[in-house]
Amino acid sequence: MSNKNIGIKDVAIAAGVSVTTVSHVLNEVSYARISPETRDKVRTISEQLGYGPNRLAQALRTQRTGMLGLVSEDIATTPHAGRIILGADEAARARGYNLMIINTSGSASIESRQADVETLLDRRVDGILYATMYHRNVELPANLGSVPSVLVDSVATGGNITAVIPDEEGGARAAVGALLEAGHTRVGFINNTDDVPATRQRLQAFRATLTEAGLDGDAAPVESEVSEVQGGYEAARRILARENPPTGLFCYNDRIAMGAYRAAAELGLTIPADLSVVGFDDQELIAANLHPGLTTVALPHYEMGAWAIEHLIDAVEGKTDLTLMALHPTILSCPLVRRDSITAPRQ
Amino acid sequence: MSNKNIGIKDVAIAAGVSVTTVSHVLNEVSYARISPETRDKVRTISEQLGYGPNRLAQALRTQRTGMLGLVSEDIATTPHAGRIILGADEAARARGYNLMIINTSGSASIESRQADVETLLDRRVDGILYATMYHRNVELPANLGSVPSVLVDSVATGGNITAVIPDEEGGARAAVGALLEAGHTRVGFINNTDDVPATRQRLQAFRATLTEAGLDGDAAPVESEVSEVQGGYEAARRILARENPPTGLFCYNDRIAMGAYRAAAELGLTIPADLSVVGFDDQELIAANLHPGLTTVALPHYEMGAWAIEHLIDAVEGKTDLTLMALHPTILSCPLVRRDSITAPRQ
DNA sequence: GGACGTGGGAGACAGATGAGCAACAAGAAC
DNA sequence: GTTCTTGTTGCTCATCTGTCTCCCACGTCC
């Protein structure tokens, strides 16, 4: 049990030594020559008194706070934020750092986001993690450059900051591959309508994977809608109304897949027997709870948070040069999560 | 644009005054007598240089960090955490405070959770918000008492800490009331099996509301299952298989309601025409995306986070005595969110 | 010419770290 | 035996960046 009224001075007095000696002993300063007896005494007394150094004073003196700033866009509106924060927090505490969090809005002005970073800077964080909630191009506040920073789930428009993003293409290939592997030859894709990298990359990977498997990727049925349940429903109705409808459906995300489930049910199609479906995102609340469970692709949010913190700390401690890594974003893989929504096509 | 190499000393030199004067001007110290000209000059220079005080040094001297600790249980596993954090962050920044976050596990040992609090204490946070992810009785680390603290979404086993919790009973009454109001007389409840306050309170409110409406609350059909989709499905099958099955169904949470939707679909029952359903939690991903949209009761996570921070800061600033508030937990209401899953019973 | 008002500065302080120095004992050199 | 060297042990003092409590200088008023 520690008592925060105890300072190093109190320990020093109680142990009958100077504060310097206490500091040297407790920090195990290599060049300090202090007898084992004194060391023991200092440690014992310090323990008894429940002494813990005042991190503020320590930080002031050493110019290191051991705090990292985490600015998170739209923390409450997506369940992904939690995983990024968890990954970041666990990686940080494993190396003795803590997180200061600031929430911001993706639609906030650049000035307001700059002020957020400023707040962090005034508190002398050692580095900053800037997390967006979906993969896109983002304009970053200029003052981010004042300390080591890493961008999570986006790339900067300027492009000169280290970033970590999900492997959209690999994920999409895995999803389509799962359908192909099950024997489907008529495979469709319900895409998103937003102009984000994922939209283009997943589509391209979809076509490429089919083509490489000897199918006609360019002719494969594709519908686009807003990436919500309703959009998924509508697009699925359209795609399933085509002649020779697909027996395998790759959906841009799990919400679209949820809409497709409803469309299938209305058409009397059983999943997966009549229609195999694969999603993207692995939003557990949806994917695991649909019936049958939705096979989908997981976004590595936890991993991205941890990766970012790991490299941020390396940079803070001078073990890495982030500017070198800034040349290309780091890509983390998106594993396929197999549940029960894919099987071989009928007949 | 601020430059963090600039200290108060630089401002003082540039303005040709002492650091004392700069400090007095910028902090608008009431008893300081400084001419308007000097004040202007100091402010102008300070602005030009982009000076901002070093919050560490400031905190060290004033014994106030302006930082609040937020220990959050299981941040990643529930979407509720995000809303608590958002409410807390917005309330905090509105009053010039920032949040330091630490994630912990609800199943972590008391020692480990105590160490988490210790970390916060070593950094001299002015107060601590301890947030659990669902309403229950929790054993708190003893060192929480060292600074003002507020508990969110739980009450402490000891009971001597200010807490804010959702109005389970009011929420349940609103849910059942909505069914009654629509004209249902055969109303059932699918309860949770966990031994948490919500289980008891929602059940009790369910029966009481029926009884007060002139129905036989004690005889109303109730089934209990684990509060997941599968449990909801099974319980719904059972409750709907009874003779004279209910036409209105109150579900312990939205996941159970999702299971009930599936059960209804399998039995050929249309929602809401054949079966009206009301949930609890307002997990948007589920409630808004089911078809038809699920009418449910929202938990005031944002509000609890904001309320807690507000009162925490009041306590830190000496405007409130938390020990007085600790006598009884504060209860925040759970509003009904109307969507499309309730209508009048057939015939 | 002492009291008082005005404008602003000096220095202690918050709680640590770190470079360099002092005190002392033991052994070496003469 | 005295002085010098060297190693051991731990302390002094400056530093980090602000805040805050006196205190001082100077002019004026009665």
PDB file of C-alpha atoms in Angstrom, chain A residues 38 47 79 97 141 163 172 190 209 215 238 242 267 291 293 299 305 311 331:
ATOM      1  CA  THR A  38      23.387   0.874   2.352  1.00  0.00           C
ATOM      2  CA  GLU A  47       9.426  -0.427   0.923  1.00  0.00           C
ATOM      3  CA  PRO A  79     -16.603  -1.347 -32.046  1.00  0.00           C
ATOM      4  CA  TYR A  97       4.249   3.316 -20.761  1.00  0.00           C
ATOM      5  CA  PRO A 141      -2.491  18.107 -38.086  1.00  0.00           C
ATOM      6  CA  ALA A 163       1.358   4.008 -40.874  1.00  0.00           C
ATOM      7  CA  ALA A 172     -10.468 -10.198 -49.987  1.00  0.00           C
ATOM      8  CA  ILE A 190     -21.662  -6.717 -53.088  1.00  0.00           C
ATOM      9  CA  THR A 209      -8.809 -14.047 -57.643  1.00  0.00           C
ATOM     10  CA  LEU A 215     -13.090 -17.879 -64.162  1.00  0.00           C
ATOM     11  CA  ARG A 238     -30.714  -7.370 -57.224  1.00  0.00           C
ATOM     12  CA  ARG A 242     -30.051 -11.882 -62.175  1.00  0.00           C
ATOM     13  CA  LEU A 267     -36.305 -15.706 -51.475  1.00  0.00           C
ATOM     14  CA  HIS A 291     -27.603 -17.962 -38.088  1.00  0.00           C
ATOM     15  CA  GLY A 293     -22.554 -18.054 -38.153  1.00  0.00           C
ATOM     16  CA  LEU A 299      -9.515  -6.771 -39.412  1.00  0.00           C
ATOM     17  CA  GLY A 305      -2.717  -0.955 -32.138  1.00  0.00           C
ATOM     18  CA  HIS A 311       7.267   0.940 -33.066  1.00  0.00           C
ATOM     19  CA  ILE A 331       0.460  -4.000 -43.973  1.00  0.00           C
TER      20      ILE A 331
END
